[in-house]
RNA sequence: GGCCCGGUGGCGGAAUUGGUAGACGCGUCAGACUUAAAAUCUGAUGAUGGCAACAUUGUGUGGGUUCGAGUCCCACCCGGGCCACCA
């Protein structure tokens, strides 16, 4: 009877053998690649997995899922004669290692190295066919030397600049955060409340590419949701800027308001300025002395508010009347000017025309401050009214002078042309420049030095890599840890002169992780970040698998770098990632997100120990569609293990000889090859596995019945289509069946449609859309409608249904269904 | 509040994109083997009624289009994710 095959022994045997053969390695050597490309004429394929942060807890089942999925593609395409590049690396800089260092004093370099070693061992153990020769880690000087080079390139082009500004400050991490890293007013990483602080920081001018970052999305095959989120983040809005002059100070600069709804301009009953805008406007001078105190008080209170409190303010819109008034350029209406903290400083102009009739925020502000509310838009005829008190959609203008009766769209166009001195078409964006300075240790040092007068200068090329010092105190002080390094300061003075100081901040780790896919192509090159020939040969990335958590930032930044490098002549592509998909999350057996505190974590090592890596891989691929979230099912894993054991059992029987082809099983095999061959490129791994299971079931049944099934050669096809999924078992079985070389270097089997074709067809027969019977016909007769109808009428059950009825219509969809429409 | 996914047996999920709903796997039940258990094998398994053939019903809800709807259209309900005082 079937005995479990010795998983551990087999898997370890092949691990060893593959390692010795250096299977799948070495493709990144420039000369090899060029020679290969010319000689073989192979079609290059770049498969990319979003590299991981090597956390101390090691590989989890989620990693296994996405890595296996890509590995299946890599193996499949190699067998289909594509030149596959499938690299691996580590997003090794980052906070967890530094926080650990703060706690224990163990340098991040050490913990990171240990973590990488663990990951590497685990990844090899599950048989991922990475090209290890291209392995990289962002914390390695050989890598961050080029991160620094990239910074300097941007600097040279004026796209890396220093700016003083109010920044998000995380008091717990003791660092500045990018806007993108602030979630609901809290630090994305540690959850502490973020405060505001004014500092001098380095920025990358990503806004330079804002329009191209939008239009480029048309070129790529990405999930629409991802594109939407990118668009949402860039936040392009077309609207108008309306100039309001200040009535009480005719000489003062006019106030520009951004609005997407100029059509509501007759409904303006006040102007509102953000506190920040007010402070920089100089309007305070125009205000009476007693008002001034009140306003100062308000500004102070607003400045103290945290993001969280501002949110609560959604319901309670505070603000203060400045006593100043402005003139509506369209109708000359005089309206009061308020300072209100619900106005965002960073969006539009920081001044808003208040239209309480048609904007919910303005509405609640107006009610609180007893300002008039004018209705100037009504729903268009036929349009549905929603029951909200404030009508915020487009409609038809009312109480709007000459414009009354126009639609919103018409009015916007008219106003823009009638008032071109005061109303100007404008586009605004939410996207801000990227703040990259971090007051942290474990990151790439910003390659800038300051002269004794405090002016920044780029670190000279010959001084790269601008090494991260090691003699630092990790304890957070609110200042950059690099300040505590004697070596760092001495180095700077030695190389640049007395009184020179290095930049003490390091770069946001997103900088490291947003160009690694370029470095993979030539990871050991010390002259350039990658040779042009290699970049040209491999780019763009053909398929990128990435977790949904990196949708916005990582992709935006990577695209920005690619476009920048293209403009500098290094790349020829517009978009770095042609096709992208996201893997779903593997949930615990309880259907909840895995977490240590819930105790529902599945450890891949345990599964490997019990069932082997093949079972782990096949199970994870069988769970369901790759992009959806799915819970772990402990007993279903055993089902996959049974499946693999049954394959082993059958193949051993075949290898022992005496196997004869059973035409039905052979047909099934060809159908299965066809199905698996189309499912893999479509990422439908679960149905590919189901098809192999079906094939095995037929094969097994036939073997049991009369010792027939498929021959040794045909069984080898089966091991070949199994190989991407279960590389260890497939290799073992292939050898058992007398395969000369590794199954992974064989050519993908082809199927024969004529063998795969079914000989007889079963056609369901419906009466009025309900299946009442089935008829079986030889395949060649099934396309003849007359024959099919005749056969259907001859069928006993159908005849009974037709006896009392009058046939109205017969619809035959060849080989699929016959529907007889009758009247009873 | 906006946008994006999704809702199919006891469970994970299939369904040639408008053509037999429930492939495949898990679980459950019954049986074989066993002193027994595990493992393995065989069969059954959406629900309701029936000894059975079979009938009715069934893909979140209510309508619609169609010879035919899980699939398309309209309205709604529920769950998940992302964004959100963005004017």
mmCIF file of C-alpha atoms (C1' of nucleotides) in Angstrom, chain A residues 1 225 229 232 237 258-260 310 317 342-344 347 352 361 430 622-623 625 629 633 635-636 639 642 684 686-687 690 693-694 697 704 762 764 766 770 772 774 797 801 809 811 813 816-817 819 821, chain B residues 1-6 10-21 23-27 39-43 53-58 66-69 74-76 80-87:
data_model
loop_
_atom_site.group_PDB
_atom_site.id
_atom_site.type_symbol
_atom_site.label_atom_id
_atom_site.label_comp_id
_atom_site.label_asym_id
_atom_site.label_seq_id
_atom_site.Cartn_x
_atom_site.Cartn_y
_atom_site.Cartn_z
ATOM 1 C CA UNK A 1 0.000 0.000 0.000
ATOM 2 C CA UNK A 225 -7.463 49.943 -8.063
ATOM 3 C CA UNK A 229 -4.775 55.106 -5.771
ATOM 4 C CA UNK A 232 -5.761 59.858 -5.951
ATOM 5 C CA UNK A 237 -7.787 68.812 -9.876
ATOM 6 C CA UNK A 258 -8.797 77.869 -5.687
ATOM 7 C CA UNK A 259 -12.115 76.275 -6.488
ATOM 8 C CA UNK A 260 -13.359 73.468 -8.673
ATOM 9 C CA UNK A 310 -8.305 69.044 13.976
ATOM 10 C CA UNK A 317 -15.627 74.438 12.651
ATOM 11 C CA UNK A 342 -10.398 73.801 8.604
ATOM 12 C CA UNK A 343 -8.670 75.374 5.641
ATOM 13 C CA UNK A 344 -5.630 73.359 4.607
ATOM 14 C CA UNK A 347 -3.620 72.536 -0.777
ATOM 15 C CA UNK A 352 -11.124 79.385 0.115
ATOM 16 C CA UNK A 361 -17.817 72.225 5.295
ATOM 17 C CA UNK A 430 -2.037 67.076 -3.732
ATOM 18 C CA UNK A 622 -3.967 25.682 -4.352
ATOM 19 C CA UNK A 623 -5.625 27.793 -1.665
ATOM 20 C CA UNK A 625 -6.642 32.986 -6.466
ATOM 21 C CA UNK A 629 -7.019 36.987 0.923
ATOM 22 C CA UNK A 633 -6.689 25.362 6.434
ATOM 23 C CA UNK A 635 -6.240 19.796 7.166
ATOM 24 C CA UNK A 636 -6.276 20.890 3.527
ATOM 25 C CA UNK A 639 -4.814 16.797 1.251
ATOM 26 C CA UNK A 642 -1.736 13.007 -0.120
ATOM 27 C CA UNK A 684 -4.409 30.674 -12.181
ATOM 28 C CA UNK A 686 -5.161 26.900 -8.180
ATOM 29 C CA UNK A 687 -7.022 25.600 -11.221
ATOM 30 C CA UNK A 690 -6.921 21.053 -9.728
ATOM 31 C CA UNK A 693 -5.396 16.312 -9.561
ATOM 32 C CA UNK A 694 -8.139 15.347 -11.979
ATOM 33 C CA UNK A 697 -7.507 10.618 -10.383
ATOM 34 C CA UNK A 704 -6.261 0.114 -10.213
ATOM 35 C CA UNK A 762 -22.692 15.069 -23.947
ATOM 36 C CA UNK A 764 -27.710 18.884 -22.150
ATOM 37 C CA UNK A 766 -33.345 22.067 -21.948
ATOM 38 C CA UNK A 770 -34.531 23.845 -17.692
ATOM 39 C CA UNK A 772 -34.554 17.811 -18.745
ATOM 40 C CA UNK A 774 -28.772 14.743 -21.759
ATOM 41 C CA UNK A 797 -37.345 11.653 -21.064
ATOM 42 C CA UNK A 801 -41.791 16.309 -21.886
ATOM 43 C CA UNK A 809 -38.411 27.247 -31.188
ATOM 44 C CA UNK A 811 -31.995 26.834 -30.120
ATOM 45 C CA UNK A 813 -25.473 26.202 -29.428
ATOM 46 C CA UNK A 816 -22.884 23.259 -25.659
ATOM 47 C CA UNK A 817 -26.602 23.145 -25.241
ATOM 48 C CA UNK A 819 -32.888 24.511 -25.668
ATOM 49 C CA UNK A 821 -38.942 26.328 -26.286
ATOM 50 C "C1'" G B 1 -18.593 60.750 2.832
ATOM 51 C "C1'" G B 2 -15.660 59.230 -1.864
ATOM 52 C "C1'" C B 3 -13.312 55.354 -4.635
ATOM 53 C "C1'" C B 4 -12.018 50.167 -5.275
ATOM 54 C "C1'" C B 5 -12.731 44.986 -4.428
ATOM 55 C "C1'" G B 6 -16.026 41.091 -2.962
ATOM 56 C "C1'" G B 10 -20.596 22.793 6.508
ATOM 57 C "C1'" C B 11 -15.402 25.268 4.697
ATOM 58 C "C1'" G B 12 -11.433 27.062 0.741
ATOM 59 C "C1'" G B 13 -12.952 27.744 -3.912
ATOM 60 C "C1'" A B 14 -14.509 26.161 -9.750
ATOM 61 C "C1'" A B 15 -17.687 27.745 -13.773
ATOM 62 C "C1'" U B 16 -15.022 27.682 -21.305
ATOM 63 C "C1'" U B 17 -16.749 35.122 -19.923
ATOM 64 C "C1'" G B 18 -24.456 34.641 -21.546
ATOM 65 C "C1'" G B 19 -25.048 28.015 -22.207
ATOM 66 C "C1'" U B 20 -25.445 21.314 -17.500
ATOM 67 C "C1'" A B 21 -23.998 25.879 -11.001
ATOM 68 C "C1'" A B 23 -14.703 21.234 -10.886
ATOM 69 C "C1'" C B 24 -10.645 20.237 -7.397
ATOM 70 C "C1'" G B 25 -9.551 19.983 -2.273
ATOM 71 C "C1'" C B 26 -11.069 19.930 2.930
ATOM 72 C "C1'" G B 27 -14.766 18.308 6.271
ATOM 73 C "C1'" A B 39 -2.843 5.429 7.837
ATOM 74 C "C1'" U B 40 -4.931 3.728 3.310
ATOM 75 C "C1'" C B 41 -8.909 2.401 0.067
ATOM 76 C "C1'" U B 42 -14.411 2.428 -1.706
ATOM 77 C "C1'" G B 43 -19.064 5.012 -1.878
ATOM 78 C "C1'" A B 53 -37.011 6.978 -11.133
ATOM 79 C "C1'" C B 54 -37.710 11.887 -10.300
ATOM 80 C "C1'" A B 55 -39.742 16.646 -8.915
ATOM 81 C "C1'" U B 56 -39.357 21.359 -6.604
ATOM 82 C "C1'" U B 57 -35.902 24.808 -5.128
ATOM 83 C "C1'" G B 58 -31.087 27.053 -5.093
ATOM 84 C "C1'" U B 66 -32.886 37.115 -22.801
ATOM 85 C "C1'" C B 67 -34.848 30.951 -25.600
ATOM 86 C "C1'" G B 68 -31.411 30.803 -21.441
ATOM 87 C "C1'" A B 69 -28.462 34.985 -16.049
ATOM 88 C "C1'" C B 74 -31.311 49.230 -12.524
ATOM 89 C "C1'" A B 75 -32.166 49.838 -7.243
ATOM 90 C "C1'" C B 76 -30.848 48.182 -2.509
ATOM 91 C "C1'" G B 80 -13.426 43.992 3.375
ATOM 92 C "C1'" G B 81 -9.685 47.511 1.716
ATOM 93 C "C1'" C B 82 -7.793 52.342 0.554
ATOM 94 C "C1'" C B 83 -8.427 57.563 0.856
ATOM 95 C "C1'" A B 84 -10.679 61.483 3.348
ATOM 96 C "C1'" C B 85 -12.056 69.041 6.178
ATOM 97 C "C1'" C B 86 -8.251 68.355 -0.987
ATOM 98 C "C1'" A B 87 -12.689 73.619 -1.528
#
